[in-house]
Amino acid sequence: MDPCDCTHEDIGGYDGSSDSLEDLQDSRAADTAEEEELCVSFQSKYFNFYPLYQDYQEYCVQAETDDLKKRNTGFLSALTIPQELETPIIACSSVNYTSFQQLSNAGDICLAEAPPVRLSTLWRDLEEVKASGLLTRLPEEEIKLQESMFELIGSEVSYLNSLTVAVKHFYASKELKQSLTPMEHHHLFSNICQIMAASKKFLMDLEGQLEESVLISQVEDIVLQHCPEFHRVYVPYVINMRYQETMVQLLQQNRDVLHLIENIESHTDCQRQNLRSFLVLPFQRITRIKLLLQSILKQTKPDADSKSNLEKAIATVHEVVTECDKGVRKMEQIEELVYLDRLLDFGKMKSVPLVVSGRVLLHQGPMRHSGFSSVYLHLFNDLLVISSKKYYFQHAGFTVMDHAEFPRHVKVEHVQTELLGPPPDSFLLHLSKSHTGQPTTMKLAAETRLGTEVWMKLLQCKRCRFHLTAPFYNLNKGNIWHKDLNMHLFFSI
């Protein structure tokens, strides 16, 4: 078994099972030669010196913040060495690390040592391009397009370089493996080796196309070919990032492990980048690929043959990102249900298991009951739970008073306060079938009029769904921003 072949499903990422624990333990005994093979760096034929992907990503973010001035005015790749660097960088057979350190200080960029093949950060700088005479024949718009496609290749070199450092120095560290259990090691690194292997194959195909013709084309076809593999390796990795972050926080409390990680981070290959910056790379890369393709599309002529497949490639990569987002939200929902399941005390009544596939917490909060006592509502997409808050050993919990299937047995009715008196903005909550099997009614009110409107809208909905979005209220259009859960609720009444 490949030491990195464990996926999120292998460790029971969705149901908490540990059926593959033996597999994880067996992976520690993997052949040494196989592990060393994972750490062999891919030797790019077109890039000799290149930054770690962390520096490339930082440059991109800064460029976007600055309105992309550098790229828009000079058609330059984000991998271009800054013009402030007065010291020329020349490809050579040996590299002095101290000189790279000086260059880094001068240009505020970290440079990584790579095999002495050739140096180029721009498509126009390739010797084959210069010899072909394309620079004198192609219009500036086409050169700009070529540079955009070349950036996809160059940034993948940078990305693979960082992944190689992460696998070689962190993942493959024998000392770190000995300090962690197989499960902890998996939660920390997930399937990063599979991602590195996918990146190698992707880059080999990109550079292979460049070898066939210096006039770059069909990068969108290569992306489409690799999208199934992107989906297979990136989705479980991003989902695992919640466990990953928890592991990093726990390791910070272990002085011995923390000291070990700091020693690894001090290696020259890491270029002062910490473990977190390497672990977040796959998430950054899959979203960056989409942005790079969109940039290529903007430079592509409307009637170009490649436009259709470019749009397909962008949509397919977007699907991968969307699946990552769905997976993360699913894990958050499951964790939230597990947490609430521990807080709810059903007492002598028959308990209802909260952790059920497809169940989502829509809204929760305190309500005034008949103007005097207070109750707490937990509204799920298929269940309404009414509780009273309790405290024990300085911890809060809930004693369940009633529950009903939602929306089938839940109805609300607005109360005319001028007839029944206070509290204002009340409504009647009707449970046509409570936990006893009998109907029941109670008068409820939130702390504010807006709060009451939100509850009434939600309790009246026949079908609720949601997605993450920016916060706002829009009660008139049938949707509500839920500030506590950071989600946008849509419903039909």
XYZ file of C-alpha atoms in Angstrom:
493
model
C 0.000 0.000 0.000
C 1.306 3.432 -0.934
C 1.983 5.366 2.273
C -0.167 8.177 0.943
C -3.018 6.122 -0.498
C -5.295 6.585 2.528
C -8.281 8.755 1.677
C -10.857 10.443 3.863
C -13.184 7.513 3.332
C -10.435 5.098 4.389
C -10.429 6.461 7.914
C -14.178 6.831 8.111
C -14.178 10.556 7.514
C -17.963 10.633 7.249
C -19.017 8.191 9.945
C -16.131 8.190 12.386
C -15.213 4.539 11.833
C -11.615 3.334 12.008
C -11.753 0.194 9.863
C -8.493 1.090 8.107
C -6.407 1.684 11.221
C -4.397 -1.447 10.425
C -3.763 -0.119 6.930
C -2.500 3.140 8.404
C -0.193 1.203 10.715
C 1.027 -0.965 7.859
C 1.908 2.159 5.901
C 4.613 2.913 8.435
C 6.380 -0.242 7.344
C 6.335 0.770 3.669
C 9.458 0.102 1.693
C 12.075 2.855 2.157
C 12.899 2.938 -1.537
C 9.235 3.602 -2.357
C 9.138 6.553 0.028
C 12.365 7.963 -1.366
C 10.868 7.743 -4.847
C 7.998 9.971 -3.690
C 10.482 12.663 -2.751
C 12.353 12.764 -6.063
C 12.007 16.278 -7.462
C 10.568 16.769 -10.929
C 13.172 18.443 -13.121
C 11.514 21.103 -15.223
C 13.074 21.720 -18.621
C 12.021 25.343 -18.722
C 12.561 26.681 -15.208
C 15.879 26.675 -13.410
C 15.200 29.048 -10.528
C 11.673 29.524 -9.252
C 10.040 30.661 -5.996
C 8.169 28.424 -3.633
C 4.452 28.498 -4.292
C 3.902 30.442 -1.068
C 5.809 33.366 -2.598
C 3.967 33.025 -5.891
C 0.617 33.013 -4.070
C 1.600 36.033 -2.013
C 2.666 37.857 -5.163
C -0.660 37.066 -6.835
C -2.674 38.312 -3.880
C -0.628 41.499 -3.770
C -0.973 41.961 -7.526
C -4.733 41.567 -7.285
C -4.828 44.046 -4.424
C -2.862 46.500 -6.552
C -5.330 46.106 -9.408
C -3.010 43.739 -11.242
C -0.845 46.668 -12.352
C 2.278 44.650 -13.056
C 0.551 42.040 -15.172
C -1.723 44.421 -17.060
C 1.017 46.826 -18.074
C 3.852 44.469 -18.872
C 2.103 41.197 -19.688
C 4.459 39.604 -17.164
C 4.002 36.335 -15.367
C 3.644 36.412 -11.587
C 6.782 34.279 -11.541
C 8.827 37.075 -13.062
C 11.844 38.080 -10.995
C 11.183 41.640 -9.705
C 12.956 44.388 -11.591
C 14.406 45.704 -8.327
C 16.854 42.774 -8.403
C 19.945 44.320 -9.910
C 22.048 41.165 -9.538
C 21.636 39.081 -12.721
C 20.570 35.480 -12.234
C 22.466 33.157 -14.558
C 21.910 29.428 -14.949
C 24.919 27.561 -13.655
C 25.967 24.114 -12.528
C 26.385 25.024 -8.877
C 24.322 27.279 -6.661
C 25.408 29.221 -3.594
C 22.636 29.443 -1.027
C 24.038 32.616 0.484
C 23.628 34.409 -2.840
C 19.976 33.359 -2.940
C 19.531 34.727 0.553
C 20.947 38.056 -0.575
C 18.665 38.104 -3.599
C 15.718 37.361 -1.365
C 16.522 40.302 0.861
C 16.937 42.573 -2.162
C 13.748 41.610 -3.944
C 11.555 40.357 -1.098
C 11.153 36.997 -2.757
C 12.431 33.539 -1.824
C 14.194 31.633 -4.582
C 14.510 27.880 -4.605
C 17.436 25.901 -5.955
C 16.515 23.692 -8.882
C 18.405 21.384 -11.281
C 20.788 23.330 -13.572
C 18.815 22.963 -16.782
C 17.978 26.437 -18.011
C 16.524 29.661 -16.679
C 13.315 31.233 -17.902
C 10.303 32.827 -16.268
C 8.667 34.226 -19.401
C 7.526 32.515 -22.554
C 9.261 35.160 -24.666
C 12.581 34.325 -22.972
C 12.644 30.720 -24.162
C 15.478 30.130 -26.628
C 13.114 28.159 -28.864
C 10.713 31.117 -28.995
C 13.470 33.574 -29.837
C 14.829 31.293 -32.567
C 11.406 30.741 -34.105
C 10.882 34.408 -34.919
C 7.426 34.325 -33.353
C 8.086 37.445 -31.317
C 8.347 39.511 -34.490
C 5.361 37.911 -36.223
C 2.807 37.595 -33.437
C 0.671 40.561 -32.384
C 1.070 41.737 -28.798
C -2.340 40.281 -27.882
C -1.204 36.785 -28.906
C 2.050 37.171 -26.957
C 0.020 38.174 -23.933
C -2.079 35.009 -24.376
C 1.058 32.886 -24.624
C 2.400 34.414 -21.408
C -0.888 33.657 -19.626
C -0.752 30.010 -20.689
C 2.935 29.819 -19.802
C 2.105 31.066 -16.318
C -0.104 28.025 -15.820
C 2.979 25.890 -16.473
C 5.382 28.029 -14.439
C 3.093 28.250 -11.429
C 2.668 24.455 -11.492
C 6.466 24.147 -11.321
C 6.440 26.403 -8.283
C 3.584 24.445 -6.729
C 5.241 21.078 -7.277
C 8.461 22.473 -5.829
C 6.659 23.366 -2.594
C 4.834 20.030 -2.471
C 8.148 18.226 -2.858
C 9.578 20.164 0.084
C 6.483 19.345 2.153
C 6.684 15.613 1.404
C 10.459 15.283 1.592
C 11.009 17.195 4.826
C 7.720 17.017 6.747
C 5.709 14.003 5.606
C 8.698 11.659 5.221
C 10.389 12.751 8.464
C 11.080 9.565 10.429
C 11.321 11.501 13.684
C 7.919 13.084 13.119
C 6.344 9.720 12.252
C 7.739 8.225 15.436
C 6.235 11.090 17.458
C 2.723 10.680 16.012
C 0.227 7.849 15.799
C -0.703 6.657 12.277
C -4.075 8.400 12.596
C -2.498 11.673 13.755
C -0.009 11.529 10.889
C -2.830 10.980 8.416
C -4.926 13.811 9.848
C -1.911 16.096 9.536
C -0.885 15.245 5.976
C -3.920 13.458 4.528
C -3.283 12.383 0.902
C -0.646 15.024 0.120
C 1.488 12.437 -1.712
C -1.380 11.679 -4.073
C -1.713 15.393 -4.735
C 2.008 15.641 -5.469
C 1.778 12.694 -7.879
C -1.187 14.347 -9.635
C 0.781 17.591 -9.921
C 3.743 15.756 -11.483
C 1.555 14.126 -14.128
C -0.194 17.419 -14.860
C 3.097 19.281 -15.251
C 4.607 16.543 -17.418
C 1.678 16.838 -19.824
C 1.854 20.632 -19.860
C 5.584 20.646 -20.591
C 5.124 17.809 -23.073
C 2.761 19.979 -25.075
C 5.293 22.804 -24.939
C 7.973 20.462 -26.294
C 5.801 19.627 -29.286
C 5.319 23.285 -30.161
C 6.615 26.479 -28.581
C 3.345 28.104 -29.655
C 1.337 26.959 -26.653
C -2.181 25.671 -27.236
C -4.720 23.179 -25.876
C -3.856 23.727 -22.210
C -7.590 23.613 -21.584
C -7.706 20.074 -22.996
C -4.949 18.983 -20.631
C -6.809 20.508 -17.683
C -9.989 18.669 -18.688
C -8.092 15.380 -18.901
C -6.747 15.838 -15.382
C -9.929 17.113 -13.733
C -11.153 13.626 -12.697
C -7.859 13.117 -10.864
C -8.098 16.602 -9.361
C -11.514 15.687 -7.996
C -10.250 12.377 -6.600
C -7.333 13.879 -4.663
C -8.335 17.461 -3.830
C -11.820 16.914 -2.403
C -10.761 14.532 0.412
C -7.738 16.702 1.181
C -9.764 19.891 1.602
C -12.392 18.075 3.680
C -9.626 16.773 5.947
C -8.315 20.303 6.536
C -10.628 20.714 9.544
C -8.906 17.787 11.238
C -5.600 19.088 9.970
C -6.036 22.466 11.648
C -7.064 20.769 14.890
C -3.946 18.593 14.730
C -1.683 21.605 14.187
C -3.194 23.317 17.226
C -2.750 20.186 19.358
C 0.859 19.776 18.248
C 1.617 23.303 19.398
C 0.909 22.098 22.930
C 3.507 19.327 22.631
C 6.902 20.917 23.165
C 8.882 17.970 21.812
C 6.887 17.723 18.578
C 6.801 21.506 18.215
C 10.591 21.660 18.559
C 10.928 18.904 15.957
C 8.700 20.767 13.479
C 10.618 24.007 14.058
C 13.855 22.182 13.274
C 12.382 20.960 9.997
C 11.117 24.452 9.175
C 14.640 25.809 9.679
C 15.981 23.704 6.778
C 17.160 25.851 3.881
C 14.775 24.121 1.453
C 11.811 25.405 3.488
C 12.980 29.002 2.974
C 11.578 30.214 6.299
C 8.083 28.919 5.473
C 6.226 27.167 8.290
C 4.328 23.875 8.198
C 0.913 25.564 7.939
C 1.919 27.366 4.750
C 2.740 24.017 3.104
C -0.417 22.278 4.306
C -2.722 24.926 2.821
C -1.109 24.747 -0.646
C -3.553 22.285 -2.309
C -6.557 24.429 -1.403
C -4.812 27.521 -2.764
C -3.767 25.769 -5.957
C -7.091 24.314 -7.049
C -8.715 27.742 -6.725
C -5.773 29.433 -8.501
C -6.035 27.086 -11.492
C -9.548 28.347 -12.104
C -8.369 31.976 -11.958
C -5.523 31.260 -14.376
C -7.928 29.655 -16.843
C -10.243 32.643 -16.565
C -7.293 34.909 -17.344
C -6.485 32.814 -20.412
C -10.127 32.995 -21.511
C -10.079 36.787 -21.288
C -7.108 36.867 -23.668
C -8.724 34.398 -26.092
C -10.526 35.677 -29.178
C -14.321 35.154 -29.114
C -14.228 33.060 -32.301
C -11.246 30.917 -31.246
C -11.673 27.134 -31.426
C -10.279 26.778 -27.913
C -12.919 28.984 -26.278
C -15.506 26.223 -25.843
C -13.149 23.821 -24.089
C -11.716 26.660 -22.015
C -15.175 27.374 -20.680
C -15.682 23.653 -20.029
C -12.360 23.471 -18.173
C -13.269 26.456 -16.008
C -16.672 24.952 -15.214
C -15.148 21.555 -14.401
C -12.527 23.006 -12.071
C -15.291 25.058 -10.465
C -17.173 21.807 -9.837
C -14.132 20.454 -7.990
C -13.981 23.596 -5.834
C -17.729 23.352 -5.216
C -17.430 19.715 -4.140
C -14.664 20.725 -1.745
C -16.949 23.382 -0.279
C -19.860 20.948 0.013
C -17.670 18.398 1.726
C -16.399 20.925 4.248
C -19.929 22.116 5.028
C -21.111 18.519 5.398
C -18.404 17.853 7.968
C -19.289 21.071 9.809
C -22.947 20.030 9.908
C -22.112 16.572 11.236
C -19.852 18.029 13.932
C -22.588 20.479 14.920
C -25.146 17.667 15.227
C -22.747 15.563 17.318
C -22.175 18.534 19.622
C -25.909 19.221 20.052
C -26.628 15.539 20.611
C -24.472 15.732 23.734
C -26.276 18.833 25.013
C -29.890 17.694 24.611
C -31.355 15.655 27.469
C -34.603 13.898 26.549
C -35.160 12.728 30.120
C -37.849 10.052 30.389
C -39.299 10.651 26.929
C -38.087 8.607 23.988
C -34.924 10.241 22.678
C -34.496 11.262 19.058
C -31.068 10.590 17.473
C -29.862 13.902 16.079
C -26.968 12.648 13.945
C -28.949 11.598 10.893
C -27.827 11.807 7.277
C -29.192 14.914 5.582
C -30.189 16.673 8.801
C -29.101 20.308 9.129
C -29.558 22.832 11.927
C -31.352 25.835 10.418
C -31.885 28.113 13.409
C -31.738 28.142 17.190
C -32.366 30.584 19.999
C -34.338 31.524 23.104
C -38.008 32.457 22.962
C -40.422 33.936 25.520
C -43.224 31.523 26.340
C -46.592 33.118 27.197
C -44.734 36.277 28.183
C -43.172 34.813 31.310
C -41.041 31.662 31.077
C -38.337 31.083 28.519
C -37.860 28.155 26.142
C -35.184 27.336 23.620
C -35.889 26.229 20.041
C -33.654 24.118 17.828
C -35.038 24.051 14.289
C -33.630 21.451 11.911
C -34.683 20.898 8.309
C -36.809 17.916 9.444
C -37.281 18.378 13.190
C -38.263 21.007 15.766
C -37.040 20.565 19.355
C -38.394 22.690 22.223
C -36.261 22.729 25.373
C -35.544 24.542 28.600
C -31.988 25.589 29.280
C -30.194 24.015 32.211
C -26.799 24.401 33.823
C -24.686 21.723 35.449
C -21.046 21.829 36.533
C -20.701 25.269 34.924
C -21.778 23.866 31.560
C -24.991 24.670 29.710
C -27.355 22.026 28.375
C -30.995 21.594 27.394
C -33.845 19.539 28.813
C -36.193 18.602 25.980
C -39.817 19.545 26.620
C -41.310 18.547 23.267
C -40.420 17.810 19.664
C -42.230 17.353 16.357
C -41.553 16.443 12.767
C -40.903 19.544 10.660
C -42.566 20.924 8.601
C -45.264 18.213 8.524
C -46.562 18.713 12.084
C -45.536 22.359 12.637
C -47.690 25.410 11.897
C -47.577 29.023 13.048
C -50.256 31.663 13.409
C -49.693 35.357 13.929
C -51.188 36.811 17.111
C -53.040 40.110 17.099
C -51.403 41.756 20.109
C -54.051 44.458 20.399
C -56.578 41.733 21.249
C -54.560 39.428 23.458
C -52.225 41.973 24.999
C -48.501 41.610 25.605
C -46.031 40.364 24.668
C -45.987 42.180 21.329
C -45.045 40.435 18.083
C -46.103 37.025 19.358
C -47.189 34.017 17.342
C -48.902 30.747 18.080
C -46.877 27.603 17.488
C -49.090 24.609 16.688
C -47.726 21.071 16.863
C -50.350 18.839 15.272
C -48.482 15.803 16.619
C -46.071 16.274 19.520
C -43.882 13.612 21.149
C -46.966 12.316 23.002
C -48.848 11.936 19.758
C -51.319 14.656 20.778
C -51.592 18.207 19.385
C -50.288 21.111 21.447
C -50.106 24.896 21.122
C -47.955 27.547 22.754
C -47.599 31.302 22.384
C -44.038 32.458 21.639
C -42.209 35.704 21.027
C -38.606 36.581 20.248
C -36.704 39.403 21.893
C -37.211 41.681 18.868
C -39.783 42.105 16.127
C -37.202 41.141 13.516
C -36.390 37.997 15.493
C -40.055 37.033 15.532
C -40.332 37.621 11.777
C -37.305 35.389 11.150
C -38.775 32.578 13.236
C -42.191 32.843 11.595
C -40.700 32.810 8.111
C -38.624 29.737 8.913
C -41.407 27.842 10.674
C -43.781 28.493 7.767
C -41.408 27.233 5.087
C -42.207 24.008 3.305
C -38.714 23.361 1.957
C -35.482 24.939 3.232
C -32.026 24.953 1.754
C -28.987 27.150 2.221
C -25.534 28.154 1.037
C -22.752 30.360 2.332
C -22.998 33.980 1.295
C -22.494 37.560 2.485
C -24.630 38.750 5.413
C -27.841 40.649 4.797
C -31.538 40.517 5.572
C -34.116 40.349 2.806
C -37.422 39.233 4.281
C -39.562 40.478 1.393
C -37.942 38.191 -1.179
C -38.386 35.041 0.855
C -34.837 34.597 2.086
C -33.051 35.310 5.325
C -29.461 35.809 6.328
C -28.672 33.674 9.356
C -25.840 35.512 11.152
C -25.199 32.804 13.767
C -24.634 29.981 11.288
C -23.049 32.229 8.636
C -25.371 30.984 5.949
C -28.101 32.167 3.648
C -31.466 30.413 3.998
C -33.812 29.983 1.056
C -37.310 28.681 1.420
C -40.638 28.378 -0.316
C -43.845 28.975 1.627
